[in-house]
């Protein structure tokens, strides 16, 4: 197997996020992960605890530089009216020096909270938007 050069490690600076088909250029960080739910299964004459998948949970966090009122613009009216908007995300990581790019569509997104206002003296502001999701589709993956 050939040695992998350090330049091939993908750099998060080349990450992008689209929220409902709008590219947000103020993204600071993005994370979306799937946690698999299991139930314990015990078998006769076997001391090991086995696992059976029973579902999964999708969750993540989108952090943006405080340039716009992202959370309030997207959610404030809907929360007060009891009608939240349908939200879909697409994340992309495409470092030109890496072996390829990753893209994933994240659907049925529900944001858990948004900040109405927060600030601290002599500090650049960010806004953190934690979310859950019920569907995802890998579009592009990097493979060996």
GROMACS .gro file of N, CA and C in nm:
model
  432
    1UNK      N    1   0.085  -0.119   0.000
    1UNK     CA    2   0.000   0.000   0.000
    1UNK      C    3   0.089   0.124   0.000
    2UNK      N    4   0.052   0.220  -0.082
    2UNK     CA    5   0.129   0.344  -0.094
    2UNK      C    6   0.104   0.434   0.025
    3UNK      N    7   0.209   0.505   0.068
    3UNK     CA    8   0.200   0.599   0.179
    3UNK      C    9   0.107   0.715   0.139
    4UNK      N   10   0.022   0.758   0.232
    4UNK     CA   11  -0.070   0.868   0.208
    4UNK      C   12  -0.001   0.998   0.249
    5UNK      N   13   0.000   1.095   0.159
    5UNK     CA   14   0.062   1.225   0.188
    5UNK      C   15  -0.029   1.307   0.279
    6UNK      N   16   0.033   1.385   0.366
    6UNK     CA   17  -0.044   1.466   0.461
    6UNK      C   18  -0.132   1.569   0.391
    7UNK      N   19  -0.096   1.610   0.271
    7UNK     CA   20  -0.176   1.708   0.198
    7UNK      C   21  -0.312   1.652   0.157
    8UNK      N   22  -0.327   1.520   0.162
    8UNK     CA   23  -0.454   1.457   0.123
    8UNK      C   24  -0.560   1.464   0.232
    9UNK      N   25  -0.520   1.500   0.356
    9UNK     CA   26  -0.619   1.513   0.462
    9UNK      C   27  -0.709   1.631   0.430
   10UNK      N   28  -0.837   1.608   0.435
   10UNK     CA   29  -0.932   1.710   0.392
   10UNK      C   30  -0.938   1.825   0.494
   11UNK      N   31  -0.951   1.946   0.443
   11UNK     CA   32  -0.949   2.068   0.522
   11UNK      C   33  -1.090   2.126   0.530
   12UNK      N   34  -1.138   2.148   0.652
   12UNK     CA   35  -1.273   2.198   0.673
   12UNK      C   36  -1.300   2.337   0.617
   13UNK      N   37  -1.196   2.411   0.583
   13UNK     CA   38  -1.214   2.543   0.524
   13UNK      C   39  -1.293   2.536   0.394
   14UNK      N   40  -1.290   2.420   0.329
   14UNK     CA   41  -1.358   2.404   0.201
   14UNK      C   42  -1.499   2.346   0.217
   15UNK      N   43  -1.555   2.356   0.338
   15UNK     CA   44  -1.690   2.308   0.363
   15UNK      C   45  -1.795   2.412   0.331
   16UNK      N   46  -1.912   2.367   0.287
   16UNK     CA   47  -2.024   2.455   0.253
   16UNK      C   48  -2.154   2.391   0.301
   17UNK      N   49  -2.253   2.474   0.328
   17UNK     CA   50  -2.385   2.425   0.367
   17UNK      C   51  -2.491   2.505   0.293
   18UNK      N   52  -2.590   2.434   0.240
   18UNK     CA   53  -2.707   2.494   0.179
   18UNK      C   54  -2.826   2.465   0.270
   19UNK      N   55  -2.904   2.567   0.301
   19UNK     CA   56  -3.025   2.552   0.380
   19UNK      C   57  -3.141   2.586   0.288
   20UNK      N   58  -3.225   2.487   0.262
   20UNK     CA   59  -3.336   2.504   0.167
   20UNK      C   60  -3.288   2.566   0.036
   21UNK      N   61  -3.183   2.509  -0.019
   21UNK     CA   62  -3.123   2.550  -0.147
   21UNK      C   63  -3.056   2.687  -0.146
   22UNK      N   64  -3.039   2.748  -0.030
   22UNK     CA   65  -2.967   2.876  -0.020
   22UNK      C   66  -2.831   2.849   0.045
   23UNK      N   67  -2.724   2.883  -0.026
   23UNK     CA   68  -2.590   2.863   0.028
   23UNK      C   69  -2.563   2.967   0.136
   24UNK      N   70  -2.531   2.919   0.257
   24UNK     CA   71  -2.498   3.008   0.368
   24UNK      C   72  -2.347   3.025   0.371
   25UNK      N   73  -2.299   3.143   0.338
   25UNK     CA   74  -2.155   3.169   0.332
   25UNK      C   75  -2.095   3.205   0.467
   26UNK      N   76  -2.178   3.215   0.569
   26UNK     CA   77  -2.130   3.254   0.702
   26UNK      C   78  -2.115   3.134   0.797
   27UNK      N   79  -2.105   3.012   0.742
   27UNK     CA   80  -2.094   2.892   0.825
   27UNK      C   81  -1.957   2.886   0.892
   28UNK      N   82  -1.958   2.867   1.022
   28UNK     CA   83  -1.835   2.851   1.101
   28UNK      C   84  -1.800   2.703   1.116
   29UNK      N   85  -1.901   2.622   1.147
   29UNK     CA   86  -1.879   2.478   1.160
   29UNK      C   87  -2.011   2.405   1.135
   30UNK      N   88  -1.998   2.278   1.100
   30UNK     CA   89  -2.116   2.197   1.068
   30UNK      C   90  -2.087   2.054   1.107
   31UNK      N   91  -2.185   1.991   1.170
   31UNK     CA   92  -2.173   1.851   1.210
   31UNK      C   93  -2.310   1.786   1.197
   32UNK      N   94  -2.315   1.671   1.133
   32UNK     CA   95  -2.437   1.590   1.128
   32UNK      C   96  -2.396   1.446   1.150
   33UNK      N   97  -2.460   1.380   1.244
   33UNK     CA   98  -2.422   1.242   1.274
   33UNK      C   99  -2.545   1.155   1.297
   34UNK      N  100  -2.525   1.026   1.277
   34UNK     CA  101  -2.629   0.927   1.300
   34UNK      C  102  -2.586   0.840   1.417
   35UNK      N  103  -2.674   0.828   1.516
   35UNK     CA  104  -2.651   0.740   1.630
   35UNK      C  105  -2.745   0.621   1.615
   36UNK      N  106  -2.688   0.502   1.617
   36UNK     CA  107  -2.767   0.380   1.598
   36UNK      C  108  -2.822   0.334   1.733
   37UNK      N  109  -2.951   0.303   1.739
   37UNK     CA  110  -3.016   0.254   1.859
   37UNK      C  111  -3.015   0.101   1.857
   38UNK      N  112  -2.981   0.041   1.972
   38UNK     CA  113  -2.974  -0.105   1.984
   38UNK      C  114  -3.049  -0.152   2.107
   39UNK      N  115  -3.099  -0.272   2.101
   39UNK     CA  116  -3.152  -0.342   2.218
   39UNK      C  117  -3.059  -0.460   2.244
   40UNK      N  118  -3.041  -0.493   2.371
   40UNK     CA  119  -2.960  -0.609   2.407
   40UNK      C  120  -3.033  -0.738   2.373
   41UNK      N  121  -2.960  -0.835   2.323
   41UNK     CA  122  -3.014  -0.967   2.292
   41UNK      C  123  -2.927  -1.069   2.364
   42UNK      N  124  -2.989  -1.152   2.446
   42UNK     CA  125  -2.917  -1.257   2.516
   42UNK      C  126  -2.955  -1.391   2.455
   43UNK      N  127  -2.854  -1.472   2.430
   43UNK     CA  128  -2.874  -1.602   2.367
   43UNK      C  129  -2.843  -1.713   2.467
   44UNK      N  130  -2.914  -1.822   2.455
   44UNK     CA  131  -2.892  -1.937   2.543
   44UNK      C  132  -2.749  -1.988   2.529
   45UNK      N  133  -2.688  -2.022   2.641
   45UNK     CA  134  -2.553  -2.079   2.648
   45UNK      C  135  -2.446  -1.987   2.588
   46UNK      N  136  -2.469  -1.857   2.596
   46UNK     CA  137  -2.374  -1.759   2.544
   46UNK      C  138  -2.367  -1.645   2.646
   47UNK      N  139  -2.249  -1.620   2.704
   47UNK     CA  140  -2.235  -1.518   2.806
   47UNK      C  141  -2.228  -1.377   2.748
   48UNK      N  142  -2.207  -1.364   2.619
   48UNK     CA  143  -2.196  -1.232   2.556
   48UNK      C  144  -2.333  -1.166   2.546
   49UNK      N  145  -2.331  -1.035   2.549
   49UNK     CA  146  -2.452  -0.957   2.520
   49UNK      C  147  -2.444  -0.915   2.375
   50UNK      N  148  -2.539  -0.960   2.297
   50UNK     CA  149  -2.545  -0.927   2.155
   50UNK      C  150  -2.633  -0.805   2.136
   51UNK      N  151  -2.632  -0.748   2.019
   51UNK     CA  152  -2.708  -0.627   1.992
   51UNK      C  153  -2.795  -0.645   1.869
   52UNK      N  154  -2.914  -0.586   1.873
   52UNK     CA  155  -3.005  -0.583   1.760
   52UNK      C  156  -3.041  -0.437   1.735
   53UNK      N  157  -3.016  -0.391   1.612
   53UNK     CA  158  -3.051  -0.253   1.578
   53UNK      C  159  -3.203  -0.237   1.580
   54UNK      N  160  -3.249  -0.129   1.646
   54UNK     CA  161  -3.393  -0.103   1.654
   54UNK      C  162  -3.431   0.032   1.595
   55UNK      N  163  -3.332   0.107   1.547
   55UNK     CA  164  -3.361   0.237   1.488
   55UNK      C  165  -3.236   0.324   1.486
   56UNK      N  166  -3.257   0.450   1.457
   56UNK     CA  167  -3.144   0.544   1.458
   56UNK      C  168  -3.196   0.684   1.485
   57UNK      N  169  -3.104   0.771   1.526
   57UNK     CA  170  -3.134   0.910   1.554
   57UNK      C  171  -3.034   0.996   1.478
   58UNK      N  172  -3.084   1.098   1.408
   58UNK     CA  173  -2.997   1.191   1.338
   58UNK      C  174  -2.994   1.323   1.412
   59UNK      N  175  -2.873   1.375   1.436
   59UNK     CA  176  -2.861   1.503   1.504
   59UNK      C  177  -2.736   1.576   1.458
   60UNK      N  178  -2.734   1.705   1.478
   60UNK     CA  179  -2.619   1.783   1.437
   60UNK      C  180  -2.625   1.924   1.490
   61UNK      N  181  -2.523   2.001   1.450
   61UNK     CA  182  -2.515   2.141   1.489
   61UNK      C  183  -2.460   2.221   1.372
   62UNK      N  184  -2.526   2.331   1.343
   62UNK     CA  185  -2.483   2.426   1.243
   62UNK      C  186  -2.448   2.555   1.317
   63UNK      N  187  -2.322   2.596   1.310
   63UNK     CA  188  -2.278   2.719   1.376
   63UNK      C  189  -2.241   2.820   1.269
   64UNK      N  190  -2.297   2.939   1.280
   64UNK     CA  191  -2.271   3.044   1.181
   64UNK      C  192  -2.210   3.166   1.250
   65UNK      N  193  -2.131   3.238   1.172
   65UNK     CA  194  -2.081   3.368   1.218
   65UNK      C  195  -2.202   3.460   1.227
   66UNK      N  196  -2.209   3.541   1.328
   66UNK     CA  197  -2.325   3.629   1.347
   66UNK      C  198  -2.315   3.747   1.252
   67UNK      N  199  -2.360   3.724   1.128
   67UNK     CA  200  -2.368   3.827   1.026
   67UNK      C  201  -2.515   3.861   1.004
   68UNK      N  202  -2.598   3.757   1.005
   68UNK     CA  203  -2.742   3.771   0.987
   68UNK      C  204  -2.812   3.709   1.108
   69UNK      N  205  -2.939   3.732   1.122
   69UNK     CA  206  -3.019   3.668   1.227
   69UNK      C  207  -3.073   3.537   1.170
   70UNK      N  208  -2.984   3.440   1.151
   70UNK     CA  209  -3.021   3.317   1.080
   70UNK      C  210  -3.134   3.240   1.148
   71UNK      N  211  -3.118   3.208   1.276
   71UNK     CA  212  -3.220   3.129   1.345
   71UNK      C  213  -3.354   3.200   1.351
   72UNK      N  214  -3.352   3.325   1.390
   72UNK     CA  215  -3.477   3.401   1.401
   72UNK      C  216  -3.543   3.417   1.264
   73UNK      N  217  -3.464   3.444   1.161
   73UNK     CA  218  -3.521   3.460   1.027
   73UNK      C  219  -3.589   3.333   0.979
   74UNK      N  220  -3.531   3.219   1.013
   74UNK     CA  221  -3.582   3.091   0.966
   74UNK      C  222  -3.699   3.039   1.050
   75UNK      N  223  -3.695   3.066   1.182
   75UNK     CA  224  -3.786   2.996   1.273
   75UNK      C  225  -3.882   3.082   1.356
   76UNK      N  226  -3.849   3.207   1.381
   76UNK     CA  227  -3.924   3.285   1.481
   76UNK      C  228  -4.074   3.292   1.452
   77UNK      N  229  -4.112   3.329   1.331
   77UNK     CA  230  -4.254   3.340   1.298
   77UNK      C  231  -4.324   3.205   1.309
   78UNK      N  232  -4.262   3.101   1.258
   78UNK     CA  233  -4.322   2.969   1.261
   78UNK      C  234  -4.343   2.915   1.401
   79UNK      N  235  -4.248   2.941   1.489
   79UNK     CA  236  -4.260   2.895   1.628
   79UNK      C  237  -4.381   2.961   1.694
   80UNK      N  238  -4.397   3.091   1.675
   80UNK     CA  239  -4.510   3.161   1.736
   80UNK      C  240  -4.644   3.116   1.678
   81UNK      N  241  -4.646   3.079   1.550
   81UNK     CA  242  -4.770   3.037   1.484
   81UNK      C  243  -4.795   2.888   1.496
   82UNK      N  244  -4.696   2.813   1.541
   82UNK     CA  245  -4.711   2.668   1.550
   82UNK      C  246  -4.699   2.598   1.417
   83UNK      N  247  -4.637   2.662   1.318
   83UNK     CA  248  -4.619   2.604   1.184
   83UNK      C  249  -4.473   2.621   1.143
   84UNK      N  250  -4.394   2.519   1.170
   84UNK     CA  251  -4.253   2.527   1.136
   84UNK      C  252  -4.230   2.499   0.988
   85UNK      N  253  -4.133   2.565   0.928
   85UNK     CA  254  -4.106   2.543   0.786
   85UNK      C  255  -4.041   2.407   0.763
   86UNK      N  256  -4.060   2.354   0.643
   86UNK     CA  257  -3.988   2.233   0.604
   86UNK      C  258  -3.844   2.274   0.576
   87UNK      N  259  -3.750   2.202   0.634
   87UNK     CA  260  -3.609   2.239   0.622
   87UNK      C  261  -3.528   2.121   0.574
   88UNK      N  262  -3.446   2.145   0.473
   88UNK     CA  263  -3.353   2.046   0.421
   88UNK      C  264  -3.215   2.110   0.412
   89UNK      N  265  -3.112   2.033   0.439
   89UNK     CA  266  -2.975   2.080   0.434
   89UNK      C  267  -2.894   1.997   0.336
   90UNK      N  268  -2.793   2.057   0.277
   90UNK     CA  269  -2.692   1.984   0.201
   90UNK      C  270  -2.558   2.033   0.251
   91UNK      N  271  -2.475   1.940   0.295
   91UNK     CA  272  -2.339   1.972   0.337
   91UNK      C  273  -2.241   1.922   0.233
   92UNK      N  274  -2.136   2.001   0.210
   92UNK     CA  275  -2.035   1.964   0.110
   92UNK      C  276  -1.897   1.996   0.167
   93UNK      N  277  -1.803   1.905   0.146
   93UNK     CA  278  -1.664   1.925   0.185
   93UNK      C  279  -1.579   1.886   0.066
   94UNK      N  280  -1.512   1.985   0.004
   94UNK     CA  281  -1.444   1.961  -0.124
   94UNK      C  282  -1.308   2.032  -0.128
   95UNK      N  283  -1.212   1.982  -0.054
   95UNK     CA  284  -1.075   2.033  -0.055
   95UNK      C  285  -1.011   1.993  -0.188
   96UNK      N  286  -0.960   2.088  -0.267
   96UNK     CA  287  -0.903   2.052  -0.397
   96UNK      C  288  -0.778   1.965  -0.389
   97UNK      N  289  -0.715   1.959  -0.271
   97UNK     CA  290  -0.593   1.879  -0.254
   97UNK      C  291  -0.624   1.737  -0.204
   98UNK      N  292  -0.748   1.708  -0.171
   98UNK     CA  293  -0.786   1.578  -0.116
   98UNK      C  294  -0.819   1.480  -0.228
   99UNK      N  295  -0.849   1.356  -0.191
   99UNK     CA  296  -0.879   1.251  -0.288
   99UNK      C  297  -1.017   1.264  -0.351
  100UNK      N  298  -1.101   1.352  -0.300
  100UNK     CA  299  -1.235   1.368  -0.354
  100UNK      C  300  -1.315   1.461  -0.268
  101UNK      N  301  -1.445   1.456  -0.285
  101UNK     CA  302  -1.535   1.544  -0.210
  101UNK      C  303  -1.646   1.461  -0.147
  102UNK      N  304  -1.703   1.515  -0.041
  102UNK     CA  305  -1.819   1.455   0.023
  102UNK      C  306  -1.936   1.551   0.011
  103UNK      N  307  -2.054   1.495  -0.015
  103UNK     CA  308  -2.180   1.571  -0.010
  103UNK      C  309  -2.285   1.481   0.051
  104UNK      N  310  -2.368   1.539   0.135
  104UNK     CA  311  -2.478   1.464   0.194
  104UNK      C  312  -2.600   1.555   0.203
  105UNK      N  313  -2.715   1.499   0.167
  105UNK     CA  314  -2.843   1.568   0.183
  105UNK      C  315  -2.903   1.524   0.316
  106UNK      N  316  -2.949   1.621   0.394
  106UNK     CA  317  -3.009   1.593   0.524
  106UNK      C  318  -3.151   1.648   0.519
  107UNK      N  319  -3.248   1.559   0.536
  107UNK     CA  320  -3.389   1.595   0.516
  107UNK      C  321  -3.469   1.582   0.644
  108UNK      N  322  -3.587   1.642   0.641
  108UNK     CA  323  -3.676   1.642   0.757
  108UNK      C  324  -3.604   1.697   0.880
  109UNK      N  325  -3.542   1.814   0.862
  109UNK     CA  326  -3.463   1.877   0.968
  109UNK      C  327  -3.556   1.955   1.061
  110UNK      N  328  -3.534   1.938   1.190
  110UNK     CA  329  -3.604   2.017   1.292
  110UNK      C  330  -3.499   2.081   1.381
  111UNK      N  331  -3.494   2.214   1.380
  111UNK     CA  332  -3.402   2.285   1.468
  111UNK      C  333  -3.459   2.284   1.609
  112UNK      N  334  -3.373   2.261   1.707
  112UNK     CA  335  -3.417   2.247   1.847
  112UNK      C  336  -3.427   2.380   1.920
  113UNK      N  337  -3.349   2.478   1.877
  113UNK     CA  338  -3.350   2.608   1.943
  113UNK      C  339  -3.286   2.711   1.851
  114UNK      N  340  -3.311   2.836   1.881
  114UNK     CA  341  -3.241   2.945   1.813
  114UNK      C  342  -3.225   3.060   1.912
  115UNK      N  343  -3.123   3.139   1.892
  115UNK     CA  344  -3.092   3.249   1.982
  115UNK      C  345  -3.162   3.376   1.936
  116UNK      N  346  -3.236   3.438   2.026
  116UNK     CA  347  -3.297   3.567   1.993
  116UNK      C  348  -3.191   3.677   1.996
  117UNK      N  349  -3.105   3.674   2.098
  117UNK     CA  350  -2.995   3.769   2.104
  117UNK      C  351  -2.893   3.722   2.206
  118UNK      N  352  -2.765   3.744   2.173
  118UNK     CA  353  -2.656   3.712   2.264
  118UNK      C  354  -2.535   3.794   2.220
  119UNK      N  355  -2.464   3.852   2.316
  119UNK     CA  356  -2.340   3.920   2.281
  119UNK      C  357  -2.248   3.925   2.402
  120UNK      N  358  -2.122   3.948   2.374
  120UNK     CA  359  -2.020   3.962   2.477
  120UNK      C  360  -1.921   4.067   2.428
  121UNK      N  361  -1.882   4.156   2.516
  121UNK     CA  362  -1.790   4.263   2.480
  121UNK      C  363  -1.660   4.208   2.421
  122UNK      N  364  -1.612   4.273   2.314
  122UNK     CA  365  -1.486   4.241   2.247
  122UNK      C  366  -1.479   4.096   2.200
  123UNK      N  367  -1.593   4.042   2.160
  123UNK     CA  368  -1.599   3.903   2.114
  123UNK      C  369  -1.679   3.896   1.984
  124UNK      N  370  -1.624   3.830   1.885
  124UNK     CA  371  -1.698   3.808   1.761
  124UNK      C  372  -1.810   3.709   1.789
  125UNK      N  373  -1.927   3.740   1.745
  125UNK     CA  374  -2.045   3.659   1.778
  125UNK      C  375  -2.066   3.547   1.677
  126UNK      N  376  -2.115   3.434   1.728
  126UNK     CA  377  -2.159   3.322   1.646
  126UNK      C  378  -2.298   3.282   1.692
  127UNK      N  379  -2.367   3.205   1.610
  127UNK     CA  380  -2.499   3.153   1.646
  127UNK      C  381  -2.498   3.003   1.623
  128UNK      N  382  -2.531   2.928   1.725
  128UNK     CA  383  -2.533   2.782   1.717
  128UNK      C  384  -2.676   2.734   1.701
  129UNK      N  385  -2.700   2.649   1.600
  129UNK     CA  386  -2.833   2.598   1.570
  129UNK      C  387  -2.831   2.444   1.576
  130UNK      N  388  -2.858   2.386   1.694
  130UNK     CA  389  -2.864   2.239   1.702
  130UNK      C  390  -2.991   2.188   1.634
  131UNK      N  391  -2.980   2.070   1.571
  131UNK     CA  392  -3.094   2.016   1.497
  131UNK      C  393  -3.098   1.864   1.505
  132UNK      N  394  -3.214   1.811   1.468
  132UNK     CA  395  -3.235   1.668   1.449
  132UNK      C  396  -3.282   1.648   1.306
  133UNK      N  397  -3.271   1.525   1.256
  133UNK     CA  398  -3.320   1.496   1.122
  133UNK      C  399  -3.368   1.352   1.116
  134UNK      N  400  -3.458   1.327   1.021
  134UNK     CA  401  -3.521   1.196   1.010
  134UNK      C  402  -3.487   1.123   0.881
  135UNK      N  403  -3.405   1.186   0.793
  135UNK     CA  404  -3.368   1.120   0.668
  135UNK      C  405  -3.237   1.181   0.618
  136UNK      N  406  -3.160   1.102   0.547
  136UNK     CA  407  -3.035   1.150   0.490
  136UNK      C  408  -3.002   1.068   0.365
  137UNK      N  409  -2.926   1.128   0.275
  137UNK     CA  410  -2.880   1.059   0.154
  137UNK      C  411  -2.738   1.102   0.124
  138UNK      N  412  -2.639   1.011   0.139
  138UNK     CA  413  -2.505   1.044   0.094
  138UNK      C  414  -2.507   1.062  -0.058
  139UNK      N  415  -2.458   1.175  -0.107
  139UNK     CA  416  -2.456   1.203  -0.250
  139UNK      C  417  -2.319   1.166  -0.306
  140UNK      N  418  -2.214   1.214  -0.242
  140UNK     CA  419  -2.074   1.183  -0.280
  140UNK      C  420  -1.999   1.140  -0.156
  141UNK      N  421  -1.919   1.034  -0.168
  141UNK     CA  422  -1.834   0.989  -0.058
  141UNK      C  423  -1.692   0.973  -0.110
  142UNK      N  424  -1.594   0.990  -0.023
  142UNK     CA  425  -1.453   0.970  -0.060
  142UNK      C  426  -1.419   0.825  -0.028
  143UNK      N  427  -1.368   0.754  -0.125
  143UNK     CA  428  -1.331   0.615  -0.100
  143UNK      C  429  -1.188   0.590  -0.148
  144UNK      N  430  -1.129   0.487  -0.093
  144UNK     CA  431  -0.992   0.453  -0.128
  144UNK      C  432  -0.983   0.385  -0.263
   0.00000   0.00000   0.00000
